[in-house]
Short mmCIF file of C-alpha atoms in Angstrom, two decimals:
data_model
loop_
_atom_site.label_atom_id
_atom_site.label_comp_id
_atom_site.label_asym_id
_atom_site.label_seq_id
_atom_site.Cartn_x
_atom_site.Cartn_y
_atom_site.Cartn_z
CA UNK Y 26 0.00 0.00 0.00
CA UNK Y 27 2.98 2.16 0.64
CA UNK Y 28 4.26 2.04 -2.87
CA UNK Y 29 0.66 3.20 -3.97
CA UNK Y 30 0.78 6.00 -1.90
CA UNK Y 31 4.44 6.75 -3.29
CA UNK Y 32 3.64 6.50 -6.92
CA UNK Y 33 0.57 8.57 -6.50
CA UNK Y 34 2.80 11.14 -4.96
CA UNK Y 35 5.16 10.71 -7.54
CA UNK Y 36 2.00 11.79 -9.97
CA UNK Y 37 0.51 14.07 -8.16
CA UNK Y 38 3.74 16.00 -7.79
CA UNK Y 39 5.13 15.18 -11.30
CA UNK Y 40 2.65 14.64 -13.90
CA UNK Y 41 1.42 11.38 -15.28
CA UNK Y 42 3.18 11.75 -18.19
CA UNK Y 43 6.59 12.25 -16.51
CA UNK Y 44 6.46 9.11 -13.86
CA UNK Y 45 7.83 5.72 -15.18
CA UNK Y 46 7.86 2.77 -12.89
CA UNK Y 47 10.15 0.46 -12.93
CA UNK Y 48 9.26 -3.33 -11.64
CA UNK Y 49 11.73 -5.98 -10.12
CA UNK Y 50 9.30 -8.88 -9.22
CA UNK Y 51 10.35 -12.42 -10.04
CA UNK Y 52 7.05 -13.68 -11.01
CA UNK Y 53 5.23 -12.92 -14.00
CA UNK Y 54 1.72 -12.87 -12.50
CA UNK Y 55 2.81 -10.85 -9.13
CA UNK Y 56 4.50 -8.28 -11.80
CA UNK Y 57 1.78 -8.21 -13.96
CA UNK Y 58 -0.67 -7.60 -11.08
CA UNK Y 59 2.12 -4.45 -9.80
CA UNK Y 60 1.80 -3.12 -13.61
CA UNK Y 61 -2.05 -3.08 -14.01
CA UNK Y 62 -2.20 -1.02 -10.81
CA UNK Y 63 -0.35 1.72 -11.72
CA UNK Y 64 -1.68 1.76 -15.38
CA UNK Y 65 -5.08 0.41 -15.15
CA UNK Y 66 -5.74 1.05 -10.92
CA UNK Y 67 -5.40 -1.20 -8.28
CA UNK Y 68 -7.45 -4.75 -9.23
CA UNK Y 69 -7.66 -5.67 -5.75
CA UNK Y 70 -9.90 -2.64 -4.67
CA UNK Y 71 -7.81 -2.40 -1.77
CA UNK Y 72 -4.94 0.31 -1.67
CA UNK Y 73 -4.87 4.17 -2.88
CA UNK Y 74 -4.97 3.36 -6.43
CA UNK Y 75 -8.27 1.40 -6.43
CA UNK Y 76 -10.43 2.57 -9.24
CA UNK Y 77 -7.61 5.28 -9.98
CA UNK Y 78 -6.75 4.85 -13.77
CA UNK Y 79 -3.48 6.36 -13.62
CA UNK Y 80 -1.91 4.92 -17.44
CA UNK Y 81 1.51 5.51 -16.38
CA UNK Y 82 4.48 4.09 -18.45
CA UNK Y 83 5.56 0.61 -16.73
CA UNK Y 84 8.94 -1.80 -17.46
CA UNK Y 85 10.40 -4.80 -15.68
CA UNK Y 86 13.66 -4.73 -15.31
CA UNK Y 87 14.44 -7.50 -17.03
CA UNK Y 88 12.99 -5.80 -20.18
CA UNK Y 89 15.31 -4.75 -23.14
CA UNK Y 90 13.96 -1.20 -23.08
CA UNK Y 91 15.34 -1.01 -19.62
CA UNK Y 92 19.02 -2.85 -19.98
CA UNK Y 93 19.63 -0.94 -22.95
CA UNK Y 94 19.56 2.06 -20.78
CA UNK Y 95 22.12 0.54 -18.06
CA UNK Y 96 26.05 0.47 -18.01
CA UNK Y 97 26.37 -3.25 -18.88
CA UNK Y 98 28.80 -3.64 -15.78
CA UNK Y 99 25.98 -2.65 -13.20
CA UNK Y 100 23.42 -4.56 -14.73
CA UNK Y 101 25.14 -7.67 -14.34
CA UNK Y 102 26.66 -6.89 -10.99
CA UNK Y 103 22.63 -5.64 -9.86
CA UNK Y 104 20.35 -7.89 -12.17
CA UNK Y 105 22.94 -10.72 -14.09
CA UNK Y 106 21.79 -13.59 -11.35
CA UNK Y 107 17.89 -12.59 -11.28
CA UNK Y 108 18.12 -12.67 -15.48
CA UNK Y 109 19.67 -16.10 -15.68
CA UNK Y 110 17.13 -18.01 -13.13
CA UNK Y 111 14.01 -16.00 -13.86
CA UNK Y 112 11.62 -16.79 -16.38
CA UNK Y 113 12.00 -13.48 -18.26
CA UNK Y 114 9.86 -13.90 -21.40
CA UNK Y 115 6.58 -14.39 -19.24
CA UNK Y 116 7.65 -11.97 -17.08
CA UNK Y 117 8.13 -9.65 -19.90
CA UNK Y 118 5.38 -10.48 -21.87
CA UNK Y 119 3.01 -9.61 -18.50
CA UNK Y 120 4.40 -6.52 -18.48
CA UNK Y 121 4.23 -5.76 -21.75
CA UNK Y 122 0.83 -7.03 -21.97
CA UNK Y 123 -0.32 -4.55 -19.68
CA UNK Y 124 1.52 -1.22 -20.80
CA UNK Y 125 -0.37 -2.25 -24.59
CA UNK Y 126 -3.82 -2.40 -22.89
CA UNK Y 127 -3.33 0.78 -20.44
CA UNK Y 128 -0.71 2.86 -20.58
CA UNK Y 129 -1.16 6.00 -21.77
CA UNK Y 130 1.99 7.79 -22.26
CA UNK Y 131 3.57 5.26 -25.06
#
């Protein structure tokens, strides 16, 4: 609930179309369920974002959009271990899925 309340700060303070959240979870549903929250609101009806449509721009880390934009050094030092056991493409795809339905700052 604490990371709703951050990333509507983050909005509120910012603009929608400045925020971009970056995700980290090793699960493609868990990830998926983080991205349609802060595009499409929360799904669980429970936190600050319920019913709150926010469409903001949304990556996994994992995502090429996201390691192209790293020093190759950090992002194996930081990520390298998470990218070789994780399951990346569903992951990915989840995300991806998401930011094509909701996001509206493409």
């Amino acid at each position: 609930m604490e990371n709703q309340n951050r990333v509507k700060e983050a909005v509120d303070k910012y603009g929608a179309e400045n925020v971009v959240v970056l995700l980290g979870g090793s699960e493609a549903e868990t990830a998926g369920l983080a991205a349609e929250t802060v595009t499409n609101g929360d799904p669980t009806w429970a936190g600050p974002l319920a019913g709150v449509s926010l469409g903001l721009k949304v990556y996994h880390v994992l995502e090429e959009e996201v390691k192209n934009e790293v020093d190759p050094e950090v992002f194996d030092e930081q990520v390298g271990m998470m990218e070789m056991v994780l399951d990346g493409d569903a992951i990915n795809a989840e995300i991806k899925s998401m930011r094509d339905q909701y996001c509206q700052f493409l």
